[in-house]
PDB file of C-alpha atoms in Angstrom:
ATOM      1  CA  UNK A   1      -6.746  18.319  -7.413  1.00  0.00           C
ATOM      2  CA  UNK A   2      -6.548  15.308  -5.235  1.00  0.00           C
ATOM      3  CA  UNK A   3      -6.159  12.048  -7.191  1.00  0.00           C
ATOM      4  CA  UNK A   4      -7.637   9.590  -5.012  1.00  0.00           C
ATOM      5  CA  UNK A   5      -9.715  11.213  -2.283  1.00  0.00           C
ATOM      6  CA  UNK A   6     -11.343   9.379   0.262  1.00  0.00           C
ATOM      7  CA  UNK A   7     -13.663  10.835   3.350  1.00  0.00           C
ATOM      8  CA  UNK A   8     -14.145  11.330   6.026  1.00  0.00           C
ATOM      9  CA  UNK A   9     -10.582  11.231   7.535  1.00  0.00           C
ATOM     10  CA  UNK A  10     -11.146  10.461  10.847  1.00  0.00           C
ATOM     11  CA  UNK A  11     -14.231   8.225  11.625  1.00  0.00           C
ATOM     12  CA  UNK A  12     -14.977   7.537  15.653  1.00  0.00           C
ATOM     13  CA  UNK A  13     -17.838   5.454  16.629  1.00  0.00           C
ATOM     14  CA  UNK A  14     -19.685   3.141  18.987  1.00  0.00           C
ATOM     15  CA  UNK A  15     -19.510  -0.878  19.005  1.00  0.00           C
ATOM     16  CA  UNK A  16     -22.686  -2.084  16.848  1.00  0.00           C
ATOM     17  CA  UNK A  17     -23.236   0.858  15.028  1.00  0.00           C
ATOM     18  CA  UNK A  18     -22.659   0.770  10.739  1.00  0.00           C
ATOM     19  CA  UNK A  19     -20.023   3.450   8.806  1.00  0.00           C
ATOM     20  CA  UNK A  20     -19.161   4.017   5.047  1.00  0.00           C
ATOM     21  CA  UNK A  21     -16.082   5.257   4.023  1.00  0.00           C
ATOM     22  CA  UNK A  22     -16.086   7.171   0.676  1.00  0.00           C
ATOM     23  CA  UNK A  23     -13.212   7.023  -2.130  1.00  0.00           C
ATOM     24  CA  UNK A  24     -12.948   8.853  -5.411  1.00  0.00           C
ATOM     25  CA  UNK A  25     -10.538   8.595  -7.861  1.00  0.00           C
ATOM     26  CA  UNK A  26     -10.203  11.351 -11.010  1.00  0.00           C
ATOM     27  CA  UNK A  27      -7.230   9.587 -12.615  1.00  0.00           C
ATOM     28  CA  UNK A  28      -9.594   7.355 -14.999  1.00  0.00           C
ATOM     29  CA  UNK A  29      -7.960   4.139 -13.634  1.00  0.00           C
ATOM     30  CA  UNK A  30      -9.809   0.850 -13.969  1.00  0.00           C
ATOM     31  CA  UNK A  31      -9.198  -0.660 -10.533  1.00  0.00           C
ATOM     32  CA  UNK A  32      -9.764   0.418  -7.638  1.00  0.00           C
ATOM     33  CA  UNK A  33      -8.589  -0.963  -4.076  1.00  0.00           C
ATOM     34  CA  UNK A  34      -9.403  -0.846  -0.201  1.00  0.00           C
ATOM     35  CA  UNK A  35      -6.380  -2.254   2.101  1.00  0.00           C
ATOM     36  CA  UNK A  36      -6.871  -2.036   6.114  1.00  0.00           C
ATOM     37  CA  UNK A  37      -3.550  -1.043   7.967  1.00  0.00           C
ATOM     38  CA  UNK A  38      -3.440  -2.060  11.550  1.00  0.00           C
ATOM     39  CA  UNK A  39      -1.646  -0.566  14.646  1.00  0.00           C
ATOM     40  CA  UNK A  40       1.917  -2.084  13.569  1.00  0.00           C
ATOM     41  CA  UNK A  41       1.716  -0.610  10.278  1.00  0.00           C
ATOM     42  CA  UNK A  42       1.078  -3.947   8.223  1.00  0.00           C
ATOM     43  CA  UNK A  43      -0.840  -3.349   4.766  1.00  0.00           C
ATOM     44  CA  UNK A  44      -3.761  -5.821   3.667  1.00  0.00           C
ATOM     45  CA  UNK A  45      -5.453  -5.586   0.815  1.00  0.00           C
ATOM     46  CA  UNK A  46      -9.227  -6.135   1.322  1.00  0.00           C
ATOM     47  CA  UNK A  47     -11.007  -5.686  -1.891  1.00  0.00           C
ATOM     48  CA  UNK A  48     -10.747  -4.764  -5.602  1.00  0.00           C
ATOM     49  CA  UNK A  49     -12.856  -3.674  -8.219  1.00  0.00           C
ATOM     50  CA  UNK A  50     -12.706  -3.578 -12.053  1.00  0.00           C
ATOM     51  CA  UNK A  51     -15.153  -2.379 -14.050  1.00  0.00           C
ATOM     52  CA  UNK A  52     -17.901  -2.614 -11.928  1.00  0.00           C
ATOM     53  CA  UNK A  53     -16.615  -6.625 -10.615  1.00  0.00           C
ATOM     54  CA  UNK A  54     -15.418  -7.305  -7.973  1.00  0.00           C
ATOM     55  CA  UNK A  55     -12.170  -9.452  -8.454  1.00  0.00           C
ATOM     56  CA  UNK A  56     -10.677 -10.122  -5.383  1.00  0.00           C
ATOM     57  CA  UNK A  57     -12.338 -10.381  -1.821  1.00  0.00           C
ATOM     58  CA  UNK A  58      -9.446 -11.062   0.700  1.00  0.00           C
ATOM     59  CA  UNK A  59     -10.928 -13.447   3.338  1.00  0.00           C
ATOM     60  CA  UNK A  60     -12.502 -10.487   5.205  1.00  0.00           C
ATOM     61  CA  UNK A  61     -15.344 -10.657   7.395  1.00  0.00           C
ATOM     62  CA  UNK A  62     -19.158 -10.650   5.325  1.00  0.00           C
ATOM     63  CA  UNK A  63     -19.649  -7.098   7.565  1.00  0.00           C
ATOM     64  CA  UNK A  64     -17.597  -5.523   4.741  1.00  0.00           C
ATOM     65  CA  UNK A  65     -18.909  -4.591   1.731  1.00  0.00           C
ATOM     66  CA  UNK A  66     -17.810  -2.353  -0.983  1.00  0.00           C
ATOM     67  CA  UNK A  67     -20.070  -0.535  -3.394  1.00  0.00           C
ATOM     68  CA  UNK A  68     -18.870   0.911  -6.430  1.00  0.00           C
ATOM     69  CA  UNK A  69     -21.305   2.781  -8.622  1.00  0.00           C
ATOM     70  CA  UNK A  70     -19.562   3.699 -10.725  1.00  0.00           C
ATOM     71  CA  UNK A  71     -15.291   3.539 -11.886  1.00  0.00           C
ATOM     72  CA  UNK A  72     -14.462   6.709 -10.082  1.00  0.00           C
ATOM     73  CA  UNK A  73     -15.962   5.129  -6.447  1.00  0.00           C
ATOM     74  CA  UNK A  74     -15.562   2.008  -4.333  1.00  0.00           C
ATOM     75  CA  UNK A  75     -17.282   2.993  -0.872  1.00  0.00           C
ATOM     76  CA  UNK A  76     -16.725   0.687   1.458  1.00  0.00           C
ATOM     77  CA  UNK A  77     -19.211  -0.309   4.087  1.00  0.00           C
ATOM     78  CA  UNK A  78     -18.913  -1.884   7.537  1.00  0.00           C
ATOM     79  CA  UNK A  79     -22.129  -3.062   9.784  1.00  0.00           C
ATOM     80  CA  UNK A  80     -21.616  -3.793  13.072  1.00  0.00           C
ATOM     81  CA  UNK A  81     -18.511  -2.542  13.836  1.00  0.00           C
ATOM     82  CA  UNK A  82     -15.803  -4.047  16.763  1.00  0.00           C
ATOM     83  CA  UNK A  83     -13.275  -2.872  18.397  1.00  0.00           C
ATOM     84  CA  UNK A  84     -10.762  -5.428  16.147  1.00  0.00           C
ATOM     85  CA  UNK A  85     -12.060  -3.355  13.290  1.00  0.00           C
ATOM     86  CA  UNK A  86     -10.105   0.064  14.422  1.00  0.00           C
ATOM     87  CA  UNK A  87      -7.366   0.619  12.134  1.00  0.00           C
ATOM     88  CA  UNK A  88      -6.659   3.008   9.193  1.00  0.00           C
ATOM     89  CA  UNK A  89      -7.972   2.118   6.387  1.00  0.00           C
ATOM     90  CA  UNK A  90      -6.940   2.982   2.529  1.00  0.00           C
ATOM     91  CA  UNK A  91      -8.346   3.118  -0.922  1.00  0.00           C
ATOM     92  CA  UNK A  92      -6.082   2.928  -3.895  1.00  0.00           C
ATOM     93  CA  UNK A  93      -6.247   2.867  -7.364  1.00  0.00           C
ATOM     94  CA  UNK A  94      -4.174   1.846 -10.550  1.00  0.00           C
ATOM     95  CA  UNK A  95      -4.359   1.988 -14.194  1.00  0.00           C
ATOM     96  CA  UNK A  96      -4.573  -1.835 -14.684  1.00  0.00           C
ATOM     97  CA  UNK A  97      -5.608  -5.031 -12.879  1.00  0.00           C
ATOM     98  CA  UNK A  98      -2.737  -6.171 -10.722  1.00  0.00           C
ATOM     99  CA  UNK A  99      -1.957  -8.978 -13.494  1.00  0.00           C
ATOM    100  CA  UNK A 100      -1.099  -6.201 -15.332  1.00  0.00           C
ATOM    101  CA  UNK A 101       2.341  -4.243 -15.896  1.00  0.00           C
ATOM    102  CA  UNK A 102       0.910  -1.141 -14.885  1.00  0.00           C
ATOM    103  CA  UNK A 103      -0.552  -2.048 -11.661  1.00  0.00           C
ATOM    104  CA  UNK A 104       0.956   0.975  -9.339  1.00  0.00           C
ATOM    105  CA  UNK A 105      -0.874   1.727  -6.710  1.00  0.00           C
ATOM    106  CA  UNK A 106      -2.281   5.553  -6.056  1.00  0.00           C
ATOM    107  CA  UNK A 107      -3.339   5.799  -2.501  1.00  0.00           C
ATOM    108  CA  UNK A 108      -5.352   8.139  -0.984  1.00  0.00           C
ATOM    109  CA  UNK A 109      -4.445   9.958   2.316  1.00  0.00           C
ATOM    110  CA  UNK A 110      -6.239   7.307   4.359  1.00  0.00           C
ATOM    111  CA  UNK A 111      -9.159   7.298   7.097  1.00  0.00           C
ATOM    112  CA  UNK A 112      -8.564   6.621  10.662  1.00  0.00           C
ATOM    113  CA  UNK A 113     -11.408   4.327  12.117  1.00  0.00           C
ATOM    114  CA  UNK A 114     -11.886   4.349  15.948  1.00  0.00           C
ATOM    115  CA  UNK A 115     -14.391   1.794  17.392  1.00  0.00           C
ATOM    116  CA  UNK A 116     -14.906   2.571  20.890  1.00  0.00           C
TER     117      UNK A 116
ATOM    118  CA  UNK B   1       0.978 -15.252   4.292  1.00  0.00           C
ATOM    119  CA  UNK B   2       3.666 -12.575   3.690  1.00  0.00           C
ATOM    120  CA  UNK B   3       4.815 -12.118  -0.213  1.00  0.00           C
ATOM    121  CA  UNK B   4       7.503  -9.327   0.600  1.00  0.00           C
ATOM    122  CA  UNK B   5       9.529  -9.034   3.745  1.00  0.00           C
ATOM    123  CA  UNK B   6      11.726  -6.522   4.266  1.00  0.00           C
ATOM    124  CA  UNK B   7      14.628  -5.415   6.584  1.00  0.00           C
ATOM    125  CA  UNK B   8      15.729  -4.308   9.095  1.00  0.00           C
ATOM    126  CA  UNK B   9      12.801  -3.335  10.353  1.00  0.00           C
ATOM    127  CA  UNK B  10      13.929   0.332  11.457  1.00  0.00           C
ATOM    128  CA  UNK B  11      16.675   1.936  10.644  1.00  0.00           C
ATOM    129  CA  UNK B  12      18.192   5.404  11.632  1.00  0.00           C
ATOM    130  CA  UNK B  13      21.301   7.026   9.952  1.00  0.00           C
ATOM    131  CA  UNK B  14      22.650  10.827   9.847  1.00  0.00           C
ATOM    132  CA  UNK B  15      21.713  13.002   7.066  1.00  0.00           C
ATOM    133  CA  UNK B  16      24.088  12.378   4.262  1.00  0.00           C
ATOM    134  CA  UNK B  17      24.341   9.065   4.850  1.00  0.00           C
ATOM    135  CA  UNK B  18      23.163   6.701   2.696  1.00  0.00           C
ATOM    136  CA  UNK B  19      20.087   3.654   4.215  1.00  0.00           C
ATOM    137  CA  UNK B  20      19.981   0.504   2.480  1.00  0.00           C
ATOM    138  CA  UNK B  21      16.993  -1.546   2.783  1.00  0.00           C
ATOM    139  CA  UNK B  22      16.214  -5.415   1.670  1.00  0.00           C
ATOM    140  CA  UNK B  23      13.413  -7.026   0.621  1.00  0.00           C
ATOM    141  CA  UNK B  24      12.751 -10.772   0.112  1.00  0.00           C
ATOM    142  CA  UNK B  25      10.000 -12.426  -1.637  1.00  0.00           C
ATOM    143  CA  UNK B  26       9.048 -15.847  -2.086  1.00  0.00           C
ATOM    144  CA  UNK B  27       6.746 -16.407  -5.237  1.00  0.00           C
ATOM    145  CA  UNK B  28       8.041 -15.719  -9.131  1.00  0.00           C
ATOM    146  CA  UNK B  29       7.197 -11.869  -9.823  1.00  0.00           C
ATOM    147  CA  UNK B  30       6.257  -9.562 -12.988  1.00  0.00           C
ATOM    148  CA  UNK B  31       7.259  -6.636 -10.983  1.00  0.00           C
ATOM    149  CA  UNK B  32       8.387  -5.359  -7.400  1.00  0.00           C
ATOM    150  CA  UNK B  33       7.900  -1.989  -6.263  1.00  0.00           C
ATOM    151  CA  UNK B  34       9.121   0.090  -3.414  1.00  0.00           C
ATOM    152  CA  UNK B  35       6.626   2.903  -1.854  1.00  0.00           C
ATOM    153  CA  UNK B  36       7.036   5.622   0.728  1.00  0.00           C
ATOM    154  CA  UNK B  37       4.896   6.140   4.093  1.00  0.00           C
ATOM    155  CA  UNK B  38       5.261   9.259   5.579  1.00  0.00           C
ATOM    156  CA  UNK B  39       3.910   9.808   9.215  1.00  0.00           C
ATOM    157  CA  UNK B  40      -0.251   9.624   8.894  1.00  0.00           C
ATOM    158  CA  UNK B  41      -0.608   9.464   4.988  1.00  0.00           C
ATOM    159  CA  UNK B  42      -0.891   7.529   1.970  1.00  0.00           C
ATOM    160  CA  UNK B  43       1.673   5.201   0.729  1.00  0.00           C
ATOM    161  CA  UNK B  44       3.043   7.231  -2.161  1.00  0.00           C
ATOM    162  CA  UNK B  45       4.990   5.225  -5.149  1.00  0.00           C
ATOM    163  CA  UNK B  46       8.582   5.557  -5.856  1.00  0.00           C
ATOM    164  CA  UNK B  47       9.468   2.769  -8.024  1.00  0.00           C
ATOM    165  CA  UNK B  48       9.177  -0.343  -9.896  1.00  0.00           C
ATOM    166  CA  UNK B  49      11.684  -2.721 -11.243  1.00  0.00           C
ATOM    167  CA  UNK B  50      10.247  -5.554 -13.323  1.00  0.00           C
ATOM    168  CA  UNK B  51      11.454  -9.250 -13.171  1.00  0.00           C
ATOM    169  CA  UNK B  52      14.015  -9.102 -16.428  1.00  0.00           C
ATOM    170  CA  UNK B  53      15.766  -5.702 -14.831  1.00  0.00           C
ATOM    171  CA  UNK B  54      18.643  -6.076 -12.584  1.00  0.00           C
ATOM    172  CA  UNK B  55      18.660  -2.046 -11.426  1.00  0.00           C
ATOM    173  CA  UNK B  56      17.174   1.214 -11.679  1.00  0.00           C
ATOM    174  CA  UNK B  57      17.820   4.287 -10.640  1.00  0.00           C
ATOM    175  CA  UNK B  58      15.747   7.365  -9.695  1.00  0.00           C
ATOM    176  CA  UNK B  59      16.817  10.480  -8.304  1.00  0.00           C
ATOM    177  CA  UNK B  60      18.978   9.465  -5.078  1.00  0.00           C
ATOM    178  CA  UNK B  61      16.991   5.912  -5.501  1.00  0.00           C
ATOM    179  CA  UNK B  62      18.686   2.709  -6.507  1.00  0.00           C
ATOM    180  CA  UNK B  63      16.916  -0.438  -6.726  1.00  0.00           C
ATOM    181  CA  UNK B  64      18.433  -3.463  -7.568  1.00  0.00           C
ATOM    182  CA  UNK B  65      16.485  -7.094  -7.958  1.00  0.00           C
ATOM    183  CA  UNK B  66      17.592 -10.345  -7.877  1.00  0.00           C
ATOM    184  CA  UNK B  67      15.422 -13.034  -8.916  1.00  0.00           C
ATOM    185  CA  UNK B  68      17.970 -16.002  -8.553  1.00  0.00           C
ATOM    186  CA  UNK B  69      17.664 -15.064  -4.465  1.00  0.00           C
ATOM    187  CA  UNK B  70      13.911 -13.111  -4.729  1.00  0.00           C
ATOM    188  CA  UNK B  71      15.715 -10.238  -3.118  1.00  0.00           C
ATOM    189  CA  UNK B  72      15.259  -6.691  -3.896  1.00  0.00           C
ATOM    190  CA  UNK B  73      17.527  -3.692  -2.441  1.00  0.00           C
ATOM    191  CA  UNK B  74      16.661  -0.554  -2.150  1.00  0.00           C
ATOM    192  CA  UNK B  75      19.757   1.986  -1.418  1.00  0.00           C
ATOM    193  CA  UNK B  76      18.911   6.073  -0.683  1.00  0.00           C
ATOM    194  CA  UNK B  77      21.709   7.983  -1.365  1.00  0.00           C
ATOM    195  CA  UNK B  78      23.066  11.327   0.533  1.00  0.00           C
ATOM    196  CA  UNK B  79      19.460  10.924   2.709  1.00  0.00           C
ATOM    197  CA  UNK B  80      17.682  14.424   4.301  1.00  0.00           C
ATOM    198  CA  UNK B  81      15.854  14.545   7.148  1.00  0.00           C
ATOM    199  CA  UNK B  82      12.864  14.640   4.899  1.00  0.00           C
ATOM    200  CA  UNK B  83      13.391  11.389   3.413  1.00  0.00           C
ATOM    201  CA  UNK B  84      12.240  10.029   7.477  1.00  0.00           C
ATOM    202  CA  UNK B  85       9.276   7.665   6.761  1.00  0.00           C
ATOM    203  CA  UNK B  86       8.504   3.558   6.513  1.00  0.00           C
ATOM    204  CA  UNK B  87       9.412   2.215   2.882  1.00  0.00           C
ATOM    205  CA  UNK B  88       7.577  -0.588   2.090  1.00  0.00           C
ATOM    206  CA  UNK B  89       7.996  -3.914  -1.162  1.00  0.00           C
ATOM    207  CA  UNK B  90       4.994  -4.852  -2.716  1.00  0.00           C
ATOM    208  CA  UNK B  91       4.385  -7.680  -5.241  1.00  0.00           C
ATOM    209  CA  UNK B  92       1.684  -9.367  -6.549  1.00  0.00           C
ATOM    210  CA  UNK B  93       1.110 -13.101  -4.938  1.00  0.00           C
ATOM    211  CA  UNK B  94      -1.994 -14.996  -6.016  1.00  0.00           C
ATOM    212  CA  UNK B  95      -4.328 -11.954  -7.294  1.00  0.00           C
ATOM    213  CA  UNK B  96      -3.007 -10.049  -4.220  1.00  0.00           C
ATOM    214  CA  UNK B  97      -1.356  -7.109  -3.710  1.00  0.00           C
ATOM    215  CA  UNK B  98       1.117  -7.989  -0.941  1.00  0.00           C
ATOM    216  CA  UNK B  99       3.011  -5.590   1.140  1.00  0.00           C
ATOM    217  CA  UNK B 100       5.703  -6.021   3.179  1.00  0.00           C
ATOM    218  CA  UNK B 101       5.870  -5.017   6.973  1.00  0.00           C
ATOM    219  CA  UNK B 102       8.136  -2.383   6.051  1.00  0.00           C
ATOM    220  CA  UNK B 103      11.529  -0.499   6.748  1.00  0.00           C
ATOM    221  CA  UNK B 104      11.284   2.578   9.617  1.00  0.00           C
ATOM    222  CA  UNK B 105      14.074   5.054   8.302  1.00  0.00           C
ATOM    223  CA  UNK B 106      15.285   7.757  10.926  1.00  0.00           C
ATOM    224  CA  UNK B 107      17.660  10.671   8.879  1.00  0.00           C
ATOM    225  CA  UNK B 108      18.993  12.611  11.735  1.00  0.00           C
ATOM    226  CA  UNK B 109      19.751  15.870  10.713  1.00  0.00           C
TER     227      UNK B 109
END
């Protein structure tokens, strides 16, 4: 079984238009993350969520939103999408907060946005 | 702005070899960690060396901190062709999980 799953795993679309991007986790962690990688392979984390709050939101644009409805999701949504938004994007999870000494992350395999 | 920086930025070596890769930081840490990117996945987790260790070892990995210069090292030993991926630092800087750019490592077989 896949740890941290996240669909779909490619994701092509049109200027304007508005995409979700699914993640699961089944390892019972209590934070979970989304980081955007772009074309020269630099990782930034986006958002996190424990427990239901949200505890960090990197300064990312307001068209990003993550939902989490319960501790085994954080979706993340986009609205209006632009071309500067294609990149691959990731959603992670670890057993603690990052304050704490267990924060390793468990990524999943990643989804490849396109905005065209 | 960048917590972890590592280098060189790619690397490529003959299988058997062994690739050393460095890592700086700027901040105090609780922890560094070194992760694995193979070509179009995941970052998968090798290890993590917390501010009071000076090494650790795992499998053909050795890591090695020190926090008088906020350098890490990580050293791959006898290397395979499979071990071919970017290996990235991460620490934690201001609630954030920072990355650095990362290390490209070539094993030539």
């Amino acid at each position: 079984d896949t740890a941290v799953s996240q669909t779909p795993k490619y994701l092509v679309t049109q200027m304007g238009n508005d995409k979700s991007i699914k993640c699961e986790q089944n390892l019972g962690h209590d934070t979970m993350y989304w980081y955007k990688q772009d074309s020269k392979k630099f990782l930034k984390i986006m958002f996190s969520y424990n427990n239901k709050e949200l505890i960090i939101n990197e300064t990312v644009p307001n068209r990003f939103s993550p939902k989490s409805p319960d501790k085994a999701h954080l979706n993340l949504h986009i609205n209006s999408l632009e071309l500067g938004d294609s990149a691959v994007y990731f959603c992670a999870s670890s057993p603690t907060g990052l304050a704490g000494d267990l924060n390793i992350q468990y990524f999943g395999a990643g989804t490849r946005l396109s905005v065209l | 702005s960048q917590q972890g920086e590592e280098d060189p930025q790619a690397l490529s070596i003959q299988e058997g070899e062994n690739a050393t890769m460095n890592c700086s930081y700027k901040t105090s840490i609780n922890n560094l960690q070194w992760y694995r990117q193979n070509s179009g996945r995941g970052l998968v987790h090798l290890i993590l060396i917390r501010s009071n260790e000076r090494e650790k070892h795992s499998g053909r990995l050795r890591v090695t901190l020190d926090t008088s210069k906020k350098s890490s090292s990580l050293l791959i030993t006898a290397s395979r062709a499979a071990d071919t991926a970017s290996y990235f630092c991460a620490t934690v800087l201001a609630q954030n999980f920072v990355f650095g750019p990362g290390t490209r490592l070539s094993v030539l077989p």
